[in-house]
Tab-separated table of C-alpha atoms and ligand atoms in Angstrom:
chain	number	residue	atom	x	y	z
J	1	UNK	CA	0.000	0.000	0.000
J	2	UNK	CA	1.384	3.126	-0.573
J	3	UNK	CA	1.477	6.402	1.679
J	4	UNK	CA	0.296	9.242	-0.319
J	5	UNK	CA	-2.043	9.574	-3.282
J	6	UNK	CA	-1.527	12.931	-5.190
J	7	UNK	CA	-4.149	14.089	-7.205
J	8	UNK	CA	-5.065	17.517	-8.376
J	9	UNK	CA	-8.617	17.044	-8.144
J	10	UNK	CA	-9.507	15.279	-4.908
J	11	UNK	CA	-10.123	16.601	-1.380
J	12	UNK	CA	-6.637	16.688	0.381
J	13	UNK	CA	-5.788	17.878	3.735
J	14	UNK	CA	-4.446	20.889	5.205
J	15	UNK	CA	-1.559	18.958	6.317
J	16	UNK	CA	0.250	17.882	3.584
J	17	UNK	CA	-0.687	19.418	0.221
J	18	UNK	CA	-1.581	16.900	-2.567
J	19	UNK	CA	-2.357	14.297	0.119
J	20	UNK	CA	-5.629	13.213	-1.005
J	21	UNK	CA	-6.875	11.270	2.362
J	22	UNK	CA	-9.998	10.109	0.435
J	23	UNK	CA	-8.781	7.896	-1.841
J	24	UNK	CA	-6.109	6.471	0.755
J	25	UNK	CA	-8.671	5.695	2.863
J	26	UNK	CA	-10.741	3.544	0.407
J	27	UNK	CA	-7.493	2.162	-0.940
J	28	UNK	CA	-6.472	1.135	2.461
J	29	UNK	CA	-9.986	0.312	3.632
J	30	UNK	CA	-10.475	-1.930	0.271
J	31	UNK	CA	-7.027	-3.831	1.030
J	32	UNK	CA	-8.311	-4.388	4.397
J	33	UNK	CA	-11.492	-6.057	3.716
J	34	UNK	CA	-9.517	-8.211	1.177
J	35	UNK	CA	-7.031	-9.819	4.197
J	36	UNK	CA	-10.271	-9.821	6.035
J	37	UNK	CA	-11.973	-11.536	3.544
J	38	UNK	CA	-8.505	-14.442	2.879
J	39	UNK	CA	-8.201	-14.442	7.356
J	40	UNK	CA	-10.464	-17.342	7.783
J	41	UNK	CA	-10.020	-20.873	6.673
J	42	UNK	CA	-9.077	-24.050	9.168
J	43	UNK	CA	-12.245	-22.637	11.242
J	44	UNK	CA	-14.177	-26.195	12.143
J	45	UNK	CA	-17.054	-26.833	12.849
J	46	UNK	CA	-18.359	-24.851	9.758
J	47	UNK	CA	-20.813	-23.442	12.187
J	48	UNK	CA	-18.491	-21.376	13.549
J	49	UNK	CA	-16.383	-20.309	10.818
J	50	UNK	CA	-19.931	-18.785	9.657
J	51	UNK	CA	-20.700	-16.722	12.918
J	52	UNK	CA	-16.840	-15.624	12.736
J	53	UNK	CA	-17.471	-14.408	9.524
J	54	UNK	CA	-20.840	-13.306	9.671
J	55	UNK	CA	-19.504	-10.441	11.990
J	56	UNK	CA	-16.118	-10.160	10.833
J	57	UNK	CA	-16.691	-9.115	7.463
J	58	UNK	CA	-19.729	-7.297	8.411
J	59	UNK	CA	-18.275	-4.317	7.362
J	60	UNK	CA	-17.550	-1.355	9.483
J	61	UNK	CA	-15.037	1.572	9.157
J	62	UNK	CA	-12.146	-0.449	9.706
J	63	UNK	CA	-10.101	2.345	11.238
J	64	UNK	CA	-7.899	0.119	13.664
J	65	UNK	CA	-6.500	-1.871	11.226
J	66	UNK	CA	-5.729	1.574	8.766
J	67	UNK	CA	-4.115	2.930	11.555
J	68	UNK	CA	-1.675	-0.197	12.317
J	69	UNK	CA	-0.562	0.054	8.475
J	70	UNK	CA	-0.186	3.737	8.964
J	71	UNK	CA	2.008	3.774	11.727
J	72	UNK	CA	4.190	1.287	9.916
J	73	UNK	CA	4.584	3.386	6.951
J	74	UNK	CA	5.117	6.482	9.370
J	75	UNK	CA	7.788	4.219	10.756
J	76	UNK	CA	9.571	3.217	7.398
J	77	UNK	CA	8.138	0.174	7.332
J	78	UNK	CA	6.673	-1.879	4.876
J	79	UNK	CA	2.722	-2.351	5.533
J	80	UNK	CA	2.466	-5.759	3.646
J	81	UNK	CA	4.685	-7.164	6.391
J	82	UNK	CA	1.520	-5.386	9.301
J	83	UNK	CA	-1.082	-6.912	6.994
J	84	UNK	CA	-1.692	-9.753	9.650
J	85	UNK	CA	-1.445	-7.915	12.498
J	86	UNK	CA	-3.865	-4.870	11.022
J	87	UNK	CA	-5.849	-8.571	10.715
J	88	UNK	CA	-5.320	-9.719	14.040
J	89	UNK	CA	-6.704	-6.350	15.859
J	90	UNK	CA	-9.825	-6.119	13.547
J	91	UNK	CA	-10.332	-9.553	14.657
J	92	UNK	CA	-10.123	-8.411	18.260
J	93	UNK	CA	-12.085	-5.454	17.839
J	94	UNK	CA	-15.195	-7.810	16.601
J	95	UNK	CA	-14.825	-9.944	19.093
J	96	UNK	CA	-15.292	-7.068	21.275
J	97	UNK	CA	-18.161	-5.976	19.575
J	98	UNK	CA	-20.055	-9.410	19.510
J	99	UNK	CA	-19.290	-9.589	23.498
J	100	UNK	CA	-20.520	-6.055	24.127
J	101	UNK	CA	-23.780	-6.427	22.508
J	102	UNK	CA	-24.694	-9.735	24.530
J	103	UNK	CA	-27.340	-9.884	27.088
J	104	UNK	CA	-25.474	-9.666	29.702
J	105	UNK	CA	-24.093	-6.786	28.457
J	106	UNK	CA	-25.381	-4.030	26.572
J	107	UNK	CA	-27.944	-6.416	25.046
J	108	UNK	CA	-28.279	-5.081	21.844
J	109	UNK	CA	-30.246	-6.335	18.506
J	110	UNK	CA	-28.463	-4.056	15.802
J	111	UNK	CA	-24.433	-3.803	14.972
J	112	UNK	CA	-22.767	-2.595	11.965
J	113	UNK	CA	-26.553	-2.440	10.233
J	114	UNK	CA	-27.239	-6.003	10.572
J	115	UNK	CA	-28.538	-8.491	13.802
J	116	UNK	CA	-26.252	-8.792	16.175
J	117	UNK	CA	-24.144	-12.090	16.212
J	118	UNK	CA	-26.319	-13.666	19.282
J	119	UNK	CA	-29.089	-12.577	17.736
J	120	UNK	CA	-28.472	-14.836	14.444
J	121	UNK	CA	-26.626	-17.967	15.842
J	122	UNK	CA	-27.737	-17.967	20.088
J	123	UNK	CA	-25.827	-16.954	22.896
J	124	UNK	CA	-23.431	-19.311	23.327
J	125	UNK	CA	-22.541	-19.624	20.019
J	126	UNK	CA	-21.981	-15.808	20.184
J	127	UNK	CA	-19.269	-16.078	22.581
J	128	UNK	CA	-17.684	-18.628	21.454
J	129	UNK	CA	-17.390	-16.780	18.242
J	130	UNK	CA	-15.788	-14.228	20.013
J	131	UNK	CA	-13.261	-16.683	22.124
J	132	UNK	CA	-12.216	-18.150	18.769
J	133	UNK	CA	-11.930	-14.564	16.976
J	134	UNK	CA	-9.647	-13.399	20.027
J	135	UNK	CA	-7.513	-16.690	19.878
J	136	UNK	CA	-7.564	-16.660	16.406
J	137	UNK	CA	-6.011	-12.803	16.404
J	138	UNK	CA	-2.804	-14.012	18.605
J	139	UNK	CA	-2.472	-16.778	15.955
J	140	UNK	CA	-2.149	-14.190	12.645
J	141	UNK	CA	0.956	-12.451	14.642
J	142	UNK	CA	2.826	-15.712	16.144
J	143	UNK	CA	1.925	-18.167	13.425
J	144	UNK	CA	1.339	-15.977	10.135
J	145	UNK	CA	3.129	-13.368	9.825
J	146	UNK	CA	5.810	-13.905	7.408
J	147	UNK	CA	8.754	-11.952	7.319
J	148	UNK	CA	9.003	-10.044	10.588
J	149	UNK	CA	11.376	-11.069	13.266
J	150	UNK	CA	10.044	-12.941	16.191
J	151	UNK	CA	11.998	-10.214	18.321
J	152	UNK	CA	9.160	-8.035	16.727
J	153	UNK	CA	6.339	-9.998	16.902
J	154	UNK	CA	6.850	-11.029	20.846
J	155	UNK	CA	6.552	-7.777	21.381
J	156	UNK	CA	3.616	-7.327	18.957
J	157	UNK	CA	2.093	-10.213	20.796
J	158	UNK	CA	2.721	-8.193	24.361
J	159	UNK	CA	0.942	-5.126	23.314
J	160	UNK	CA	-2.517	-7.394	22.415
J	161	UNK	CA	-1.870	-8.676	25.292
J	162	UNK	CA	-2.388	-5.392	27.479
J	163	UNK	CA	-4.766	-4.202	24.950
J	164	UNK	CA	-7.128	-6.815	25.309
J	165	UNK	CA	-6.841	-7.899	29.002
J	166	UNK	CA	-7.451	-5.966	32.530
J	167	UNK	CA	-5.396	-3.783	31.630
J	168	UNK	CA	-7.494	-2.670	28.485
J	169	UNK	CA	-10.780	-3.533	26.820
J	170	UNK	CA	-11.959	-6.258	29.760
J	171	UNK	CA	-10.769	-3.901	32.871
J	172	UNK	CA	-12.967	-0.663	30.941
J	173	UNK	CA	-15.515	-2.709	30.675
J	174	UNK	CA	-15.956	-4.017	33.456
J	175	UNK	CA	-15.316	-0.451	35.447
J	176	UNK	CA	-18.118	0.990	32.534
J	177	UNK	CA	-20.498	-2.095	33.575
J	178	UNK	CA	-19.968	-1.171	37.599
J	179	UNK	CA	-20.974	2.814	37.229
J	180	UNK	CA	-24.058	2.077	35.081
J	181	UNK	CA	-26.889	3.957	37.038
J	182	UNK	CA	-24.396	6.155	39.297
J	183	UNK	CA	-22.775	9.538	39.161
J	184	UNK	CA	-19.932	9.239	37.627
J	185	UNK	CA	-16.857	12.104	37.459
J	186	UNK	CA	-14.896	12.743	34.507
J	187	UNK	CA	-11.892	10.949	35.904
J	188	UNK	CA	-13.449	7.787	36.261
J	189	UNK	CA	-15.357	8.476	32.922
J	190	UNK	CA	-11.712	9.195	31.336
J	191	UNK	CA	-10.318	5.895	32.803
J	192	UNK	CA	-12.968	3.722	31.452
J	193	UNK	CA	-12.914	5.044	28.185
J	194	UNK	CA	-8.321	5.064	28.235
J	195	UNK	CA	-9.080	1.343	28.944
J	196	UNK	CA	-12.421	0.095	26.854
J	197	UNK	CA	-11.537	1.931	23.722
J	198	UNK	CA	-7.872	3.604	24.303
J	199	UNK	CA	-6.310	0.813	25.166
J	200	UNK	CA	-6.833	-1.176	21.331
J	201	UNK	CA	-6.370	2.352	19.398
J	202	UNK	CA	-3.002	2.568	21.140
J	203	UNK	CA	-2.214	-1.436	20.059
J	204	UNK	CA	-2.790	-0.429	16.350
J	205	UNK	CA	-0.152	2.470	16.036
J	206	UNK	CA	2.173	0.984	18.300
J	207	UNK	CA	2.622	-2.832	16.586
J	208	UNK	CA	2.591	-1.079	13.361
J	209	UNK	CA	5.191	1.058	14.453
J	210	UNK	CA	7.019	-2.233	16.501
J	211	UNK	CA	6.872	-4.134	12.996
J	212	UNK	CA	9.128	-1.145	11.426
J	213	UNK	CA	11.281	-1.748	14.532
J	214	UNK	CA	10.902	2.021	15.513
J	215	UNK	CA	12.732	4.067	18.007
J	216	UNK	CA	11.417	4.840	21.579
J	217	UNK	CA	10.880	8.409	20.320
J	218	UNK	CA	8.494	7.658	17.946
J	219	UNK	CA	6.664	5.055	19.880
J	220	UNK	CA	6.576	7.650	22.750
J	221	UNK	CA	4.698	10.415	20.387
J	222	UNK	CA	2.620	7.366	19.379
J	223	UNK	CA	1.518	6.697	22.816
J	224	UNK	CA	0.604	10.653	23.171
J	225	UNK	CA	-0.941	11.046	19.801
J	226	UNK	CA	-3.185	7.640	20.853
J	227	UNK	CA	-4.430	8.562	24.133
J	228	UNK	CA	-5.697	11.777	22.050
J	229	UNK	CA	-7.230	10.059	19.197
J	230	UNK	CA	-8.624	7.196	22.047
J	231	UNK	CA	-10.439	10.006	23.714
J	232	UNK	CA	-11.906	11.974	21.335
J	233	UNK	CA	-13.098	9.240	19.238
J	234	UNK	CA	-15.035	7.820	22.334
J	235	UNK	CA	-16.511	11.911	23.115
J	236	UNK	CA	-17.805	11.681	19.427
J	237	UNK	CA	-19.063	8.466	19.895
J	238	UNK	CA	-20.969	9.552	22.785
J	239	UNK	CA	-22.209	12.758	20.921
J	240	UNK	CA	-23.186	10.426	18.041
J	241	UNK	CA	-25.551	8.176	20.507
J	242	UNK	CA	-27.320	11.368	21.059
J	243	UNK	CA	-27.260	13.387	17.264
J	244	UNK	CA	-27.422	10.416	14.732
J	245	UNK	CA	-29.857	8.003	14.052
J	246	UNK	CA	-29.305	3.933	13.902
J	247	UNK	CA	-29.862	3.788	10.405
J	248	UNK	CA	-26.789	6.200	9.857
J	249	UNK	CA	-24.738	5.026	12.867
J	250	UNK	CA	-25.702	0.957	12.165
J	251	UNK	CA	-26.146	0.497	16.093
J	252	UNK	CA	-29.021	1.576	18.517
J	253	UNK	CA	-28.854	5.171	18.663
J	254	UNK	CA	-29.609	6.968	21.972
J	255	UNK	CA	-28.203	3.182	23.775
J	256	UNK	CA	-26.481	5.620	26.733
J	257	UNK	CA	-29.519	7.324	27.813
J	258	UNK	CA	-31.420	4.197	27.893
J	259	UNK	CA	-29.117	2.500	30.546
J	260	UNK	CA	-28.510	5.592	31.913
J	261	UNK	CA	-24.565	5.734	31.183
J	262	UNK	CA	-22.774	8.489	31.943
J	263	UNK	CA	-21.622	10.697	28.753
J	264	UNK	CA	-19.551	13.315	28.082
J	265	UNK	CA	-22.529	14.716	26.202
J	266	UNK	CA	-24.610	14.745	30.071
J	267	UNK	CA	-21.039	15.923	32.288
J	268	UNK	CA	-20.491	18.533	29.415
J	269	UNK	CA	-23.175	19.342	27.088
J	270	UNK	CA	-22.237	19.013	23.085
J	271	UNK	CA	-20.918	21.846	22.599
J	272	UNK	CA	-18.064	21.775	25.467
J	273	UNK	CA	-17.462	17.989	24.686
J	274	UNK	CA	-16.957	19.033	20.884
J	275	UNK	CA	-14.548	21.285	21.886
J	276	UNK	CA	-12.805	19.104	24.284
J	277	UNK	CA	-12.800	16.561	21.497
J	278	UNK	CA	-11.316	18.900	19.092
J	279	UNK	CA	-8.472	20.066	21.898
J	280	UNK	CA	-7.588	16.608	21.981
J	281	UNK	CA	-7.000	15.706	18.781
J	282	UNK	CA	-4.536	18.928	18.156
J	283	UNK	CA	-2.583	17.040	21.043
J	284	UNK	CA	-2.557	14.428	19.360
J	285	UNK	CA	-1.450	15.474	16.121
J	286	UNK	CA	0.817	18.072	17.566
J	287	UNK	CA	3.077	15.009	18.777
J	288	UNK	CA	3.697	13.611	15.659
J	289	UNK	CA	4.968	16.962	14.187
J	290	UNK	CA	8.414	16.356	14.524
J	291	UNK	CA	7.974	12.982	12.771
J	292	UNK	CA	5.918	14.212	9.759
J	293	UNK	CA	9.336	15.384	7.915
J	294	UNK	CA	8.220	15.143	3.863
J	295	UNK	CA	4.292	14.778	4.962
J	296	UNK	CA	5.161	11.446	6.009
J	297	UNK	CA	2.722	11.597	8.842
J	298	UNK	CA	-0.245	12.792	6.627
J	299	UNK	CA	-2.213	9.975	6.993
J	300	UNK	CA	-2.132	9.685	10.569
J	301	UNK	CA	-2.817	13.188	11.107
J	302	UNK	CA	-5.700	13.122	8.337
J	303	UNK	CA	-6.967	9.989	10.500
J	304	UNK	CA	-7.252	12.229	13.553
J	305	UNK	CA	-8.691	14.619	11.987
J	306	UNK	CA	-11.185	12.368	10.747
J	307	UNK	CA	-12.209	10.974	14.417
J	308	UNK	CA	-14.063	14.269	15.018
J	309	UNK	CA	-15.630	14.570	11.205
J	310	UNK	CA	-16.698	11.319	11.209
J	311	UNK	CA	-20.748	11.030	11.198
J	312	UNK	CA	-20.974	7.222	12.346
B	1	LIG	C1	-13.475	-10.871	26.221
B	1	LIG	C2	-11.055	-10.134	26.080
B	1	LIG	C3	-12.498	-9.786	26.089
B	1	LIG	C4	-12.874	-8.499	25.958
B	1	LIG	C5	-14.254	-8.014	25.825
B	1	LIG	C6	-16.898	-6.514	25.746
B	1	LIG	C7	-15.573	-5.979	26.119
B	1	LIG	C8	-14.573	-6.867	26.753
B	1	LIG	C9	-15.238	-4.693	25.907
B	1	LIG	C10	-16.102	-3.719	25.205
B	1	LIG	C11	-15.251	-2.881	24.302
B	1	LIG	C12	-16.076	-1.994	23.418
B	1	LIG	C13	-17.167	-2.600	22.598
B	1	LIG	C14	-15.798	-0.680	23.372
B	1	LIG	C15	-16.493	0.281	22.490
B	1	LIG	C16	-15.542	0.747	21.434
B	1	LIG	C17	-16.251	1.443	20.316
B	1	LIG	C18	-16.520	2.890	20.454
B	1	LIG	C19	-16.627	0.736	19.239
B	1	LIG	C20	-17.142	1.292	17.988
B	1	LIG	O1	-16.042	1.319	17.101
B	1	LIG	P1	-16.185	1.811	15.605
B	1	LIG	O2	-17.036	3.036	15.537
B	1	LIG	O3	-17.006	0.601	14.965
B	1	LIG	O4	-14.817	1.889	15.011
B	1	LIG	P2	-16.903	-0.017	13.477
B	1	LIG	O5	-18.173	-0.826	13.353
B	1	LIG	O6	-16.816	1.103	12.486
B	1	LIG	O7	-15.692	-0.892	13.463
């Protein structure tokens, strides 16, 4: 995949002129969905190859994966060689998805405009489509990906690792599951959103990066530019529950209000948590100035950029 597409005629952004972010989007998206699409194979019973699928390639903005390729480009790397590992935290992201929406969760009926996976194949087929998506997402880094040192892809492996466990996605959601129906401050609101949704944005840019074999200070601005990106992706999210439909958005809009979550939309208002979210993603890009020499960082700025723009 290539870094830049110049074009005279397309949108670019402010960041790097001639960087037209559209088209490396869909180029990057349309890449993605075609590893997606090549992931799944020894899956048996064919039963649950087809609920790993189902929700896998159920389409979705596929934003985590873009930004592990990104970072590796940002980092000199070849992306071909973060192909499995973009893979591997897609795959991790569903899973995430199909647990979330369970009933003993946020019990949901609608996800990336279709049924939710329980909702098609039962419960416990559900979450076991989700156990073999998670296992399945260590596999793509230790097993097949071809060409990167092992030195690399240990510590690939470690950053899932936190991403996924207590110290990310399960500890945020458990925290978010304890302060439904209480007051909650904007510290604790911070921390569960750092863990349940910053915790896997930080994974992508930093095992791209790993797979390049970057320096510390570029991982460091990564970390920086992530917990800004982490942030204000989850304040629009929250503002989207409230201003977009479910058509539009592909989940149940207005889900916070209904289990009586606490949003930055409610501690805030919109126009304050805009703000904050737009404050936070100048942080973020402002760290990777020193790293965007030749407009090498364009897409990762663009991508921050398009965290607040985004309308689902
Ligand atoms: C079992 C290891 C394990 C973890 C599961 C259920 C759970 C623990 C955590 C919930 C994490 C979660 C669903 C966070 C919400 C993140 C979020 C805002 C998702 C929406 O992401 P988008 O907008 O969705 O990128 P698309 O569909 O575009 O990919």
């Amino acid at each position: 995949m290539t870094a830049a597409v110049t074009s005279t005629d397309s949108p670019s952004t402010g960041d790097a002129p001639g960087f037209d972010f559209a088209a490396y989007l869909e180029q990057a998206r349309l890449s993605v969905e075609r590893a997606l699409d090549g992931s799944l194979g020894p899956e048996r019973p064919e039963s649950l190859r087809e609920a790993m699928r189902y929700s896998l390639l159920a389409g979705g903005k596929r934003l985590r994966p873009i930004l592990c390729l990104a970072a590796c480009e940002l980092a000199g790397g070849d992306s071909a060689l973060a192909m499995p590992t973009a893979v591997a935290l897609e795959m991790i992201h569903t899973m995430s998805l199909i647990h979330d929406d369970l009933p003993a969760m946020d019990n949901d009926d609608l996800r990336r405009g279709m049924p939710t996976n329980h909702k098609v194949y039962g419960e416990a087929n559900a979450i076991l489509a989700g156990d073999a998506l998670l296992t399945r997402a260590f596999e793509m880094v230790a097993l097949r990906s071809p060409g990167v040192p092992a030195e690399q892809l240990l510590k690939v492996v470690g950053e899932l690792s936190l991403a996924s466990g207590a110290p990310g996605l399960v500890g945020g959601q458990v925290v978010d599951l304890e302060c439904e129906g209480k007051d909650v401050d904007l510290d604790t609101l911070e921390y569960i959103h750092l863990h349940k949704t910053g915790a896997l944005l930080r994974s992508c840019v930093l095992t791209g990066a790993l797979i390049a074999g970057a320096p510390e200070a570029l991982l460091e601005a990564l970390r920086t530019y992530a917990r800004g990106i982490g942030l204000a992706f989850q304040i629009i999210d929250d503002i989207l529950d409230v201003t977009a439909s479910s058509e539009v958005l592909g989940k149940t809009a207005g889900k916070d209000l209904t289990a009586d979550k606490t949003t930055y939309p409610k501690l805030l208002g919109l126009e304050e948590s805009r703000q904050r979210a737009d404050a936070l993603v100048a942080e973020a890009k402002a760290a990777l100035e020193p790293f965007n020499g030749g407009g090498k960082a364009a897409p990762l700025l663009a991508l921050a950029d398009y965290i607040t723009s985004r309308d689902r």
